mmCIF file of C-alpha atoms in Angstrom:
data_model
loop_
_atom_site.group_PDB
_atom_site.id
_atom_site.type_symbol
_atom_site.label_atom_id
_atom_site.label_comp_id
_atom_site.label_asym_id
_atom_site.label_seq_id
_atom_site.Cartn_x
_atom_site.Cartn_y
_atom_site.Cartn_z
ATOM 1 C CA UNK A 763 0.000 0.000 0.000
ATOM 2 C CA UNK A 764 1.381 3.671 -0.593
ATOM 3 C CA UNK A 765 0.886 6.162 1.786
ATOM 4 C CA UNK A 766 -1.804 8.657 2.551
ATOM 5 C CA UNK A 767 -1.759 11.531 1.092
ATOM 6 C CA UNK A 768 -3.201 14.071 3.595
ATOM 7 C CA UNK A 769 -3.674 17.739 3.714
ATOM 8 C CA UNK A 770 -2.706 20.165 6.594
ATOM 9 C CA UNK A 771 -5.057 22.981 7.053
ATOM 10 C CA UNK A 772 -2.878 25.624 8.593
ATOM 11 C CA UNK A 773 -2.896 27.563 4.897
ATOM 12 C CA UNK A 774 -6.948 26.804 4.905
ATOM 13 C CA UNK A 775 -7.827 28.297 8.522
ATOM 14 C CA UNK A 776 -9.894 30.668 6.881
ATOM 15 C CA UNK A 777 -12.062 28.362 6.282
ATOM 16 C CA UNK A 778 -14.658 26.430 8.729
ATOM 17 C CA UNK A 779 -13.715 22.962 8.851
ATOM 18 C CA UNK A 780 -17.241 22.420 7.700
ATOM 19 C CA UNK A 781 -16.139 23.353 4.272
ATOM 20 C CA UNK A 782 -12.630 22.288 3.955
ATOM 21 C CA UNK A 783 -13.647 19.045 5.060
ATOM 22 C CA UNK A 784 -15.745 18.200 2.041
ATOM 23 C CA UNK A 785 -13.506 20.337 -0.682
ATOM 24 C CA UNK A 786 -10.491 18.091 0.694
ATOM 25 C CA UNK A 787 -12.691 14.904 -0.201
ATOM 26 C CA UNK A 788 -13.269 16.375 -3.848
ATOM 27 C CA UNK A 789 -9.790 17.071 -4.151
ATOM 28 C CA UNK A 790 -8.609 13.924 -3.326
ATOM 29 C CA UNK A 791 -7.618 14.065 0.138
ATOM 30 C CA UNK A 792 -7.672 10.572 2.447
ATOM 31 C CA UNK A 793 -7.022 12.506 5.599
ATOM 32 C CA UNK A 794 -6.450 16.507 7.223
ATOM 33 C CA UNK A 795 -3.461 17.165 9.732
ATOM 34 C CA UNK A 796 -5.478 19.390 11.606
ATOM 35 C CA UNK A 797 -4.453 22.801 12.714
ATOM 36 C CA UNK A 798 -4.816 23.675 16.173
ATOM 37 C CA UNK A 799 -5.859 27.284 15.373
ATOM 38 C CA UNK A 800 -9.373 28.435 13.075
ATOM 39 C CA UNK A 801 -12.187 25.960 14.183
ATOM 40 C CA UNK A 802 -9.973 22.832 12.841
ATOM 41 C CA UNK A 803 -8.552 21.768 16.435
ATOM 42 C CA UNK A 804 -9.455 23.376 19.801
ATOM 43 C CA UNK A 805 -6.996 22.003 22.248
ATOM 44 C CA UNK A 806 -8.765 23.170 25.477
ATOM 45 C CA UNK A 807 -12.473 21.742 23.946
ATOM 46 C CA UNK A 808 -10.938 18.464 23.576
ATOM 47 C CA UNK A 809 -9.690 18.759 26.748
ATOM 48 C CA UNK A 810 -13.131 20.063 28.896
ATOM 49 C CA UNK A 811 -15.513 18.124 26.432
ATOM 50 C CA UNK A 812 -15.203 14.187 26.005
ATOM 51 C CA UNK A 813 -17.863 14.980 23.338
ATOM 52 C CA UNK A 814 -16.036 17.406 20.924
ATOM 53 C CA UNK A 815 -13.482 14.711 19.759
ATOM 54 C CA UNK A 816 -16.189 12.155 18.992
ATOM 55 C CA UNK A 817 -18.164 14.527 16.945
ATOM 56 C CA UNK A 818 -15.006 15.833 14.940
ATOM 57 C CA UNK A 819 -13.809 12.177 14.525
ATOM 58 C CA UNK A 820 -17.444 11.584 13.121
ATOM 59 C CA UNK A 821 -17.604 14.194 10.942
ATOM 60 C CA UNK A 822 -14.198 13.127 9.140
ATOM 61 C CA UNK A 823 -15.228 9.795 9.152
ATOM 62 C CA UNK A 824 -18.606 11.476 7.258
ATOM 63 C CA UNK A 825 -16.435 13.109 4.872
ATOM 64 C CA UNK A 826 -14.031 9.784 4.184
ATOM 65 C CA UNK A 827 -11.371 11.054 5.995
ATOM 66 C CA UNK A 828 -8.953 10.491 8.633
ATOM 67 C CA UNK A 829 -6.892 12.476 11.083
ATOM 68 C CA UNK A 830 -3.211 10.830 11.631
ATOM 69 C CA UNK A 831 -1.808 13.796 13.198
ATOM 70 C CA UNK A 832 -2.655 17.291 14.473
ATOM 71 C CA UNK A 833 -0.175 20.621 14.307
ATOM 72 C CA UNK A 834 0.640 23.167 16.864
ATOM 73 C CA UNK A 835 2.766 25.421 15.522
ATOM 74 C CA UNK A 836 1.866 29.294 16.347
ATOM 75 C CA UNK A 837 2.320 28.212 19.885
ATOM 76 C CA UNK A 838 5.208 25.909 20.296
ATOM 77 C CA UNK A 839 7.008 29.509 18.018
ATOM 78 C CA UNK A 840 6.501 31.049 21.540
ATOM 79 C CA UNK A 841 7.970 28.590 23.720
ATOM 80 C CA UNK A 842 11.825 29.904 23.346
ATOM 81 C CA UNK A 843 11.448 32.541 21.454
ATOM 82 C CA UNK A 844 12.318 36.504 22.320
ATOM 83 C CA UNK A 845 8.453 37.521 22.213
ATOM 84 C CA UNK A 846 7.491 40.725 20.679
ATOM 85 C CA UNK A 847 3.777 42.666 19.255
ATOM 86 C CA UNK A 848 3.765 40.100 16.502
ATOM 87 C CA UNK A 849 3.333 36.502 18.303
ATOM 88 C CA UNK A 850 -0.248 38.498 19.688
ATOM 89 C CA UNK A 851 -1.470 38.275 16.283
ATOM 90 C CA UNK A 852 -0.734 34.440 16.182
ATOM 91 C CA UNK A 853 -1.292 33.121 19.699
ATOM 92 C CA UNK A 854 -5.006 32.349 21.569
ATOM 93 C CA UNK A 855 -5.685 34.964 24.154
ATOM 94 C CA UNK A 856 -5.579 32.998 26.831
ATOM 95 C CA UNK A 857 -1.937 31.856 25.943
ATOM 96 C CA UNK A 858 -1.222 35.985 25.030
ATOM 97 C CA UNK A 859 -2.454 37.258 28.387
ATOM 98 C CA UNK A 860 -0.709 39.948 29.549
ATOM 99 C CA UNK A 861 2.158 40.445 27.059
ATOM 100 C CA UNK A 862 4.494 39.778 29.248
ATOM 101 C CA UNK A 863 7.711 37.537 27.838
ATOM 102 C CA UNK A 864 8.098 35.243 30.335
ATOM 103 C CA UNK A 865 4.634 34.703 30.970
ATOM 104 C CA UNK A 866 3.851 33.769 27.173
ATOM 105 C CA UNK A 867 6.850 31.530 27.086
ATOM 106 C CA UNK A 868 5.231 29.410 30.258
ATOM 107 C CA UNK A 869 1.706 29.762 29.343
ATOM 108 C CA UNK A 870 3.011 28.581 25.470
ATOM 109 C CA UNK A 871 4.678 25.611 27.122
ATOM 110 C CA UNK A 872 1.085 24.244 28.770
ATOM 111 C CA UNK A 873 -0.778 24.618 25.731
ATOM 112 C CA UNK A 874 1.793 22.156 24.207
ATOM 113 C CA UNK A 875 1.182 20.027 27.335
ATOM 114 C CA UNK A 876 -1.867 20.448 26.704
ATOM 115 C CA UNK A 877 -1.780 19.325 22.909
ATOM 116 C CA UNK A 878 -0.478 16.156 23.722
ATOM 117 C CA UNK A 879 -3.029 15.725 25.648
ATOM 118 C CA UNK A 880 -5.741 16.662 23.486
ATOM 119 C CA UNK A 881 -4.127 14.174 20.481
ATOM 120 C CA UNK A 882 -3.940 11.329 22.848
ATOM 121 C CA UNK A 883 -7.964 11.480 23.024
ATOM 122 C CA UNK A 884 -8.289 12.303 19.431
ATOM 123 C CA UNK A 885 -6.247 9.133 18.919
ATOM 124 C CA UNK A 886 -3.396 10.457 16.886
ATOM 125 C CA UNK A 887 0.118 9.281 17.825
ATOM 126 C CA UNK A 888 1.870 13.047 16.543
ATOM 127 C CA UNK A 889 1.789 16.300 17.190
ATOM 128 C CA UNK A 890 4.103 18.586 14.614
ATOM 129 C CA UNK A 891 4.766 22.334 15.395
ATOM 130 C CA UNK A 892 7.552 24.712 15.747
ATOM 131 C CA UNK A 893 10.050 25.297 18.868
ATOM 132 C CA UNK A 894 10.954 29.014 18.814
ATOM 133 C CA UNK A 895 14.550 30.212 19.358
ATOM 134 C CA UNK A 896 16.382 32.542 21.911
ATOM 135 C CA UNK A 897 19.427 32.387 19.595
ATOM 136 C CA UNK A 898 17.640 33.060 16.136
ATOM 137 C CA UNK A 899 18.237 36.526 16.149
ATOM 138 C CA UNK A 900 22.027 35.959 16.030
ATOM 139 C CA UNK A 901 21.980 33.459 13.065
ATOM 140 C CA UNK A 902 24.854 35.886 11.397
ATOM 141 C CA UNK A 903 27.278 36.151 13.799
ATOM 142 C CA UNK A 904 27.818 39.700 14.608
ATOM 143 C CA UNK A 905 28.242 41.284 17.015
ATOM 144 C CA UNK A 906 30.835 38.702 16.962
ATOM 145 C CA UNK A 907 28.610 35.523 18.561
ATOM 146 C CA UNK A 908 30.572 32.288 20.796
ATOM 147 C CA UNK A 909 29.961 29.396 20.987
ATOM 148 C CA UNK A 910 28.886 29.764 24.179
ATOM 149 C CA UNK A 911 26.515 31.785 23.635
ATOM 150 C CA UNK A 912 24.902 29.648 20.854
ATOM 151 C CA UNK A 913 25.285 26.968 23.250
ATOM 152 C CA UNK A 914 23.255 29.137 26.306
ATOM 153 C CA UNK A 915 20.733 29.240 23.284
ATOM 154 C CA UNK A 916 20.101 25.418 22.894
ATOM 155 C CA UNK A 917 20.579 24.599 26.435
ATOM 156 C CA UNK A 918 17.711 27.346 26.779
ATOM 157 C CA UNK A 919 15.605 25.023 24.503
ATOM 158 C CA UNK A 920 16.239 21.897 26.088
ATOM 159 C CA UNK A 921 15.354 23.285 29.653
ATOM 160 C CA UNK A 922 12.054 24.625 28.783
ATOM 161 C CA UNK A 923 10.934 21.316 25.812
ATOM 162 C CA UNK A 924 12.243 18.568 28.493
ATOM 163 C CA UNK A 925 8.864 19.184 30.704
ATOM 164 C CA UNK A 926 6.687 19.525 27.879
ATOM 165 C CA UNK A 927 8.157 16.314 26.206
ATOM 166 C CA UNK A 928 7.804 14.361 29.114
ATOM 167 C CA UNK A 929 4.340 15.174 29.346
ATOM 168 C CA UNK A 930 4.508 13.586 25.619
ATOM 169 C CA UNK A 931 6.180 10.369 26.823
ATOM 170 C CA UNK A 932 3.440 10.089 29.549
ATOM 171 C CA UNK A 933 0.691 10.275 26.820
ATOM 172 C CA UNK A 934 2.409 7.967 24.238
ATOM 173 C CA UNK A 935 2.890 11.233 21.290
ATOM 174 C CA UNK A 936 5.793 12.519 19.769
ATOM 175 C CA UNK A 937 6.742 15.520 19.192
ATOM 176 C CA UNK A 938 7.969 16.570 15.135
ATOM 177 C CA UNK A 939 9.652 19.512 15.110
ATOM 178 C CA UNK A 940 9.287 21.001 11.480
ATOM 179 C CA UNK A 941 12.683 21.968 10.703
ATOM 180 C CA UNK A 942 12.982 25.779 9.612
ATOM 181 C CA UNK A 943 14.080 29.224 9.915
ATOM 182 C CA UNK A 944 13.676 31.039 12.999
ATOM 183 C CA UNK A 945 13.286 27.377 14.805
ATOM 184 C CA UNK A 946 16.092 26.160 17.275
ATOM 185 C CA UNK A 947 17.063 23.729 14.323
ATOM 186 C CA UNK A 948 16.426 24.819 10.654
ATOM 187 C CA UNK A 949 19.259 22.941 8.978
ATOM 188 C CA UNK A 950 21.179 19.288 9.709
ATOM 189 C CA UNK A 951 23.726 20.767 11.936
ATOM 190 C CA UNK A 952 21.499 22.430 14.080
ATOM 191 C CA UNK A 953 18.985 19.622 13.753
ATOM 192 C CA UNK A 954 21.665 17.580 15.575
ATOM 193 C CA UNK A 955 22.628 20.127 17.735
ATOM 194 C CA UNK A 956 19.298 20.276 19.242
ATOM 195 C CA UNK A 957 18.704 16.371 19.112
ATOM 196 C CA UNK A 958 21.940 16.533 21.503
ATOM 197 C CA UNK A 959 20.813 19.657 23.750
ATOM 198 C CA UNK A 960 16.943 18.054 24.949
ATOM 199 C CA UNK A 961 18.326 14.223 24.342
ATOM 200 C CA UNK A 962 14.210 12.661 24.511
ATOM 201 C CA UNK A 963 12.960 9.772 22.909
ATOM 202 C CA UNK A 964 9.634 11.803 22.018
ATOM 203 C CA UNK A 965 11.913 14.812 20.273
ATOM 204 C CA UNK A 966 12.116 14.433 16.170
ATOM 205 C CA UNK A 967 11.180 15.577 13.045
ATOM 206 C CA UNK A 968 8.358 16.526 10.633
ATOM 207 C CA UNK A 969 10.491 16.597 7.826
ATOM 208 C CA UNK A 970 9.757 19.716 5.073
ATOM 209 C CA UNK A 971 12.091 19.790 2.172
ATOM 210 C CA UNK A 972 10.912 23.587 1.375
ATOM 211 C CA UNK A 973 12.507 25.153 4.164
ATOM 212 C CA UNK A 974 16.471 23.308 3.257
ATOM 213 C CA UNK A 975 16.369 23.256 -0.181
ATOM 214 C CA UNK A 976 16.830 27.074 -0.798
ATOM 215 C CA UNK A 977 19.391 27.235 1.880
ATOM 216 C CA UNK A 978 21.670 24.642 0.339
ATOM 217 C CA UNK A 979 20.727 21.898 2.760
ATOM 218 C CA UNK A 980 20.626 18.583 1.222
ATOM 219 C CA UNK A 981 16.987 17.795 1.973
ATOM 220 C CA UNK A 982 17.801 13.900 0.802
ATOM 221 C CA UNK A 983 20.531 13.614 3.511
ATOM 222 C CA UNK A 984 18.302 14.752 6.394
ATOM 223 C CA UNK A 985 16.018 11.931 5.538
ATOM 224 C CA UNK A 986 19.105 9.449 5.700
ATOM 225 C CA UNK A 987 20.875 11.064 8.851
ATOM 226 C CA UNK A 988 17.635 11.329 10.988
ATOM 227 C CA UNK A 989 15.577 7.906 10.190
ATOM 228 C CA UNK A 990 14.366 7.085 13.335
ATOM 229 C CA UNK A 991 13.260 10.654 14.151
ATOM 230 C CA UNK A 992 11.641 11.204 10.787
ATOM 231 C CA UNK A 993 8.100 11.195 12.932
ATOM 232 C CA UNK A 994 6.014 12.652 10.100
ATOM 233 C CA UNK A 995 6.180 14.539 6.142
ATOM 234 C CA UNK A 996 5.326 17.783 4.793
ATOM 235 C CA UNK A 997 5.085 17.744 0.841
ATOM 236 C CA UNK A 998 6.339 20.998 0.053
ATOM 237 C CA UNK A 999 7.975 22.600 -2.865
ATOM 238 C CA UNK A 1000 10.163 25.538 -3.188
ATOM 239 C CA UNK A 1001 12.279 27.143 -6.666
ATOM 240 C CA UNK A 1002 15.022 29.124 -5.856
ATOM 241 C CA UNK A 1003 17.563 31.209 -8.181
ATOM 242 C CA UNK A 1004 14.957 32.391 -9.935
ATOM 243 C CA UNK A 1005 15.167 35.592 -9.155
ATOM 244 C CA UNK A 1006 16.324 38.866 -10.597
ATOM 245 C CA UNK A 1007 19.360 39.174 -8.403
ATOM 246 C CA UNK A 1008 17.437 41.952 -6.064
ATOM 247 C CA UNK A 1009 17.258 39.796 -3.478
ATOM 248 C CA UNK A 1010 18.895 36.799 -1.680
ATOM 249 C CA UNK A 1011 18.541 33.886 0.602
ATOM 250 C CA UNK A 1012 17.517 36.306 3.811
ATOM 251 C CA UNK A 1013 14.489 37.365 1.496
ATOM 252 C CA UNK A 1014 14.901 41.063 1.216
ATOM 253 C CA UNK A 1015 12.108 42.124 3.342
ATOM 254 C CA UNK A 1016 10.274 40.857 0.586
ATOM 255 C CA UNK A 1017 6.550 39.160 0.274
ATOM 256 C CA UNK A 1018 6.155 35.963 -1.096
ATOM 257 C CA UNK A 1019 5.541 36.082 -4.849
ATOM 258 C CA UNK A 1020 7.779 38.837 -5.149
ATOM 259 C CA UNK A 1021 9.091 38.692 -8.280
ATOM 260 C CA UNK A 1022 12.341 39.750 -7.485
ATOM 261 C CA UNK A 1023 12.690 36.615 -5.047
ATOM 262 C CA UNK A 1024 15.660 34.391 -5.070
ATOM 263 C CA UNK A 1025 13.646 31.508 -3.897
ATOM 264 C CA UNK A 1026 9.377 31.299 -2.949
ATOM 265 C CA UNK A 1027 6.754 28.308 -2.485
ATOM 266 C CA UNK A 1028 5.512 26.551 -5.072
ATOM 267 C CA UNK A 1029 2.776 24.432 -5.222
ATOM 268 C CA UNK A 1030 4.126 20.450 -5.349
ATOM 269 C CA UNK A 1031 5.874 19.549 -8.390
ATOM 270 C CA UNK A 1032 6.431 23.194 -9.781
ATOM 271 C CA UNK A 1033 9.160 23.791 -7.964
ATOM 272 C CA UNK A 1034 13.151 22.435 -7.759
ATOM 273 C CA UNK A 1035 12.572 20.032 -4.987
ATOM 274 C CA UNK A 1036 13.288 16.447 -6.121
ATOM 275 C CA UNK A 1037 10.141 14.435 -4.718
ATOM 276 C CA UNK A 1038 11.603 10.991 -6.563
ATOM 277 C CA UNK A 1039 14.689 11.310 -4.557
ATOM 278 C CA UNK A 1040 12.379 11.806 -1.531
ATOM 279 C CA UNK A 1041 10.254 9.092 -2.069
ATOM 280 C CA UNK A 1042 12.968 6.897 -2.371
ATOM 281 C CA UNK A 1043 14.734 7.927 0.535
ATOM 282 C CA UNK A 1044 11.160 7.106 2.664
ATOM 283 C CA UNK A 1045 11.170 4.221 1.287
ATOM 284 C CA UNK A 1046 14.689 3.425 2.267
ATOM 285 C CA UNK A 1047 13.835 4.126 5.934
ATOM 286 C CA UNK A 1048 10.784 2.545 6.349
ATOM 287 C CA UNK A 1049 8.635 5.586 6.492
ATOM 288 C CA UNK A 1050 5.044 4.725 6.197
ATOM 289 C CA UNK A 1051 3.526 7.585 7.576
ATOM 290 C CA UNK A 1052 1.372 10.260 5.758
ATOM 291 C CA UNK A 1053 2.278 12.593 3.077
ATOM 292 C CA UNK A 1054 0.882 15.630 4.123
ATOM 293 C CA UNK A 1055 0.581 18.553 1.152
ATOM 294 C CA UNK A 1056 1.403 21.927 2.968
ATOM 295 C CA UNK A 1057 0.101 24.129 0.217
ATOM 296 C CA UNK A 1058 1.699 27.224 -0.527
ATOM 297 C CA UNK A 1059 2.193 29.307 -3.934
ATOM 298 C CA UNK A 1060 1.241 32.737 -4.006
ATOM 299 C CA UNK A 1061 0.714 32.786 -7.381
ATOM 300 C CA UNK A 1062 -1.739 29.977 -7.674
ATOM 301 C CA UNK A 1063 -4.935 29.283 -7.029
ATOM 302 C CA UNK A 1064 -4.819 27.124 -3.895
ATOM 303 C CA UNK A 1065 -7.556 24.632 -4.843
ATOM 304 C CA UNK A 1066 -5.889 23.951 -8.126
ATOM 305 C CA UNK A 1067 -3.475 23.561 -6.711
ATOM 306 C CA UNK A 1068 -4.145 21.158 -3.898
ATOM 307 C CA UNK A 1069 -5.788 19.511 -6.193
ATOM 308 C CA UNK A 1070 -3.309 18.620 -8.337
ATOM 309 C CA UNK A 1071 -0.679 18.391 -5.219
ATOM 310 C CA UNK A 1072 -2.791 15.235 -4.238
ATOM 311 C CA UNK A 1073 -2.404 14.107 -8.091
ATOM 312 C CA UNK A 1074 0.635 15.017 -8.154
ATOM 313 C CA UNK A 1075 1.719 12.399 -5.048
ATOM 314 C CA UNK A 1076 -0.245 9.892 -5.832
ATOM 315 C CA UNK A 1077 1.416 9.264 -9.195
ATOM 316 C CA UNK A 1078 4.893 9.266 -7.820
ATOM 317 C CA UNK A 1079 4.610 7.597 -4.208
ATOM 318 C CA UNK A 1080 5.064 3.842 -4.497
ATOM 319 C CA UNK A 1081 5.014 0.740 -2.531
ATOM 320 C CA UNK A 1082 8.438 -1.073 -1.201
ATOM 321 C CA UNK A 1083 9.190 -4.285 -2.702
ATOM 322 C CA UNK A 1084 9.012 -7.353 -0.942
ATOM 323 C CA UNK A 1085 11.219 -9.326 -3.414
ATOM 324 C CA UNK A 1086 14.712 -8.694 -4.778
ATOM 325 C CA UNK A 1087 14.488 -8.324 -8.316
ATOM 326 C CA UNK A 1088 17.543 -10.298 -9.298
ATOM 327 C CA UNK A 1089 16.503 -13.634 -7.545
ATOM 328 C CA UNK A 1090 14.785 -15.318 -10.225
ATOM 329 C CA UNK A 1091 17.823 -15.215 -11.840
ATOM 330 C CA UNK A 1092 19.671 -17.017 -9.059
ATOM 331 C CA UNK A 1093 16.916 -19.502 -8.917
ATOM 332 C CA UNK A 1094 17.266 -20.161 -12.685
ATOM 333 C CA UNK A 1095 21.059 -21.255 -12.416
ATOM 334 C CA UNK A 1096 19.931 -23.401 -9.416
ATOM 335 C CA UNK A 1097 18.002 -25.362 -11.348
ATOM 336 C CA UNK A 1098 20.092 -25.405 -14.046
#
């Protein structure tokens, strides 16, 4: 059997589950990674309401779908990083509060309890989202930046993720950290850097080939180095030196679909990203989670282009073979 191909509805929280639901269905969906923000996921209903999870699991189940893993990411940003006026426009109030740093960092590190929670009674073994950083802001190193200091910045990470991530182990859920800009780890080194720093059996990866390709990272090799943390995949494409030369790697200041872009989104298969090569790799490790299409290409319609994302996998994922192709031949001189 192939994999799922599902769809995470972080790009689609505009719309009520009510109609993403069916439009996912039409466009060829088997499952949605729901998003804990819109009306997708509420953490704290599925905590106070035994109820809410059986009618959201019933109304996928309407709709032919599944749910194989939910996403957290607008809150687990706030967890290490340096908070400022734009995490209010991402975070639920009750996880804002007053503004203050500290106090969003803490509150941001019980709603991820608090997720694990909630997807150990919606029956879904992973929860993906983002980590923050304390040390992002000093990615190019000047003022001239230690060691040490980078090092204060991951020990940082491990002290305030090893509570939450026990609180993981206790409800059986892992924890995939989507590797990424502005995230403790957004490249292999780092990746291993931080797998080092919080050292937790519940601490991997919801591996995104967008976010390495345009730096240079070699998006097959993360697959390879980090097998048995490879917890979950994003199908996501990216172009890059396609630019006019405006505008580099560190984006300019720039909006996506800018033409003047070195690198932007782009729906699956339109981009540079070599999904064969990925697939492969999977394969190689024994992945057989979902495929989950994070759609984004500003220049596209997103429904045609979800659509043909789902098309797009379906053609090119493939089952593992349970034979070696050669040993007929071996059999043939056997019995010769």
């Amino acid at each position: 059997m192939s994999r799922p191909v599902t769809l995470f509805t972080g790009q689609w929280a505009d719309l009520p589950l009510a109609e993403l639901a069916p439009l996912a269905q039409r466009m060829g969906y088997d499952g949605l990674e729901l998003a804990c923000w819109g009306d997708h996921f509420d953490v704290q209903a599925a905590l106070r309401d035994d109820s809410y999870v059986e009618q959201k699991l019933a109304f996928l189940e309407e709709h032919g779908l599944t749910c194989l893993a939910i996403s957290n990411h607008l809150v687990g940003q706030a967890v290490c990083d340096l908070i400022d006026e734009r995490h209010r426009e991402i975070l639920p109030a009750h996880v804002w509060g007053d503004g203050d740093p500290e106090g969003v960092r803490q509150r941001a590190a019980q709603e991820m309890m608090d997720t694990a929670r909630a997807a150990q009674r919606l029956g879904v073994s992973v929860v993906n989202g983002f980590t923050g950083s304390p040390i992002w802001h000093s990615l190019y190193a000047f003022p001239p930046t230690s060691q040490a200091y980078w090092e204060r910045g991951f020990q940082d990470f491990a002290a305030r993720w090893q509570p939450i991530l026990d609180v993981f182990d206790q409800v059986g859920v892992n924890f995939g950290l989507e590797v990424h800009p502005t995230e403790i780890a957004f490249d292999i080194a780092s990746a291993q850097r931080a797998l080092e720093a919080v050292r937790h059996p519940r601490f991997g990866f919801n591996y995104d080939p967008s976010h390495l390709a345009y730096q240079g990272v070699d998006y097959v090799k993360f697959i390879r180095t980090f097998a048995d943390r490879i917890f979950h995949v994003h199908m996501k494409d990216v172009w890059w030196g396609h630019g006019n030369g405006d505008v580099g790697v560190f984006g300019g200041h720039t909006t996506f679909g800018d033409p003047r872009r070195y690198w932007d989104f782009r729906s699956v298969g339109r981009g540079d990203v070599n999904f064969e090569e990925i697939i492969v790799a999977l394969n190689d490790i024994g992945y057989s989670g979902p495929l989950s299409v994070e759609w984004e290409d500003a220049r596209m319609d997103r429904v045609h282009g979800a659509t043909e994302s789902a098309a797009f996998l379906r053609r090119l994922d493939f089952p593992t073979s349970n034979v070696a192709f050669d040993a007929a031949f071996a059999k043939a001189e056997q019995e010769a």
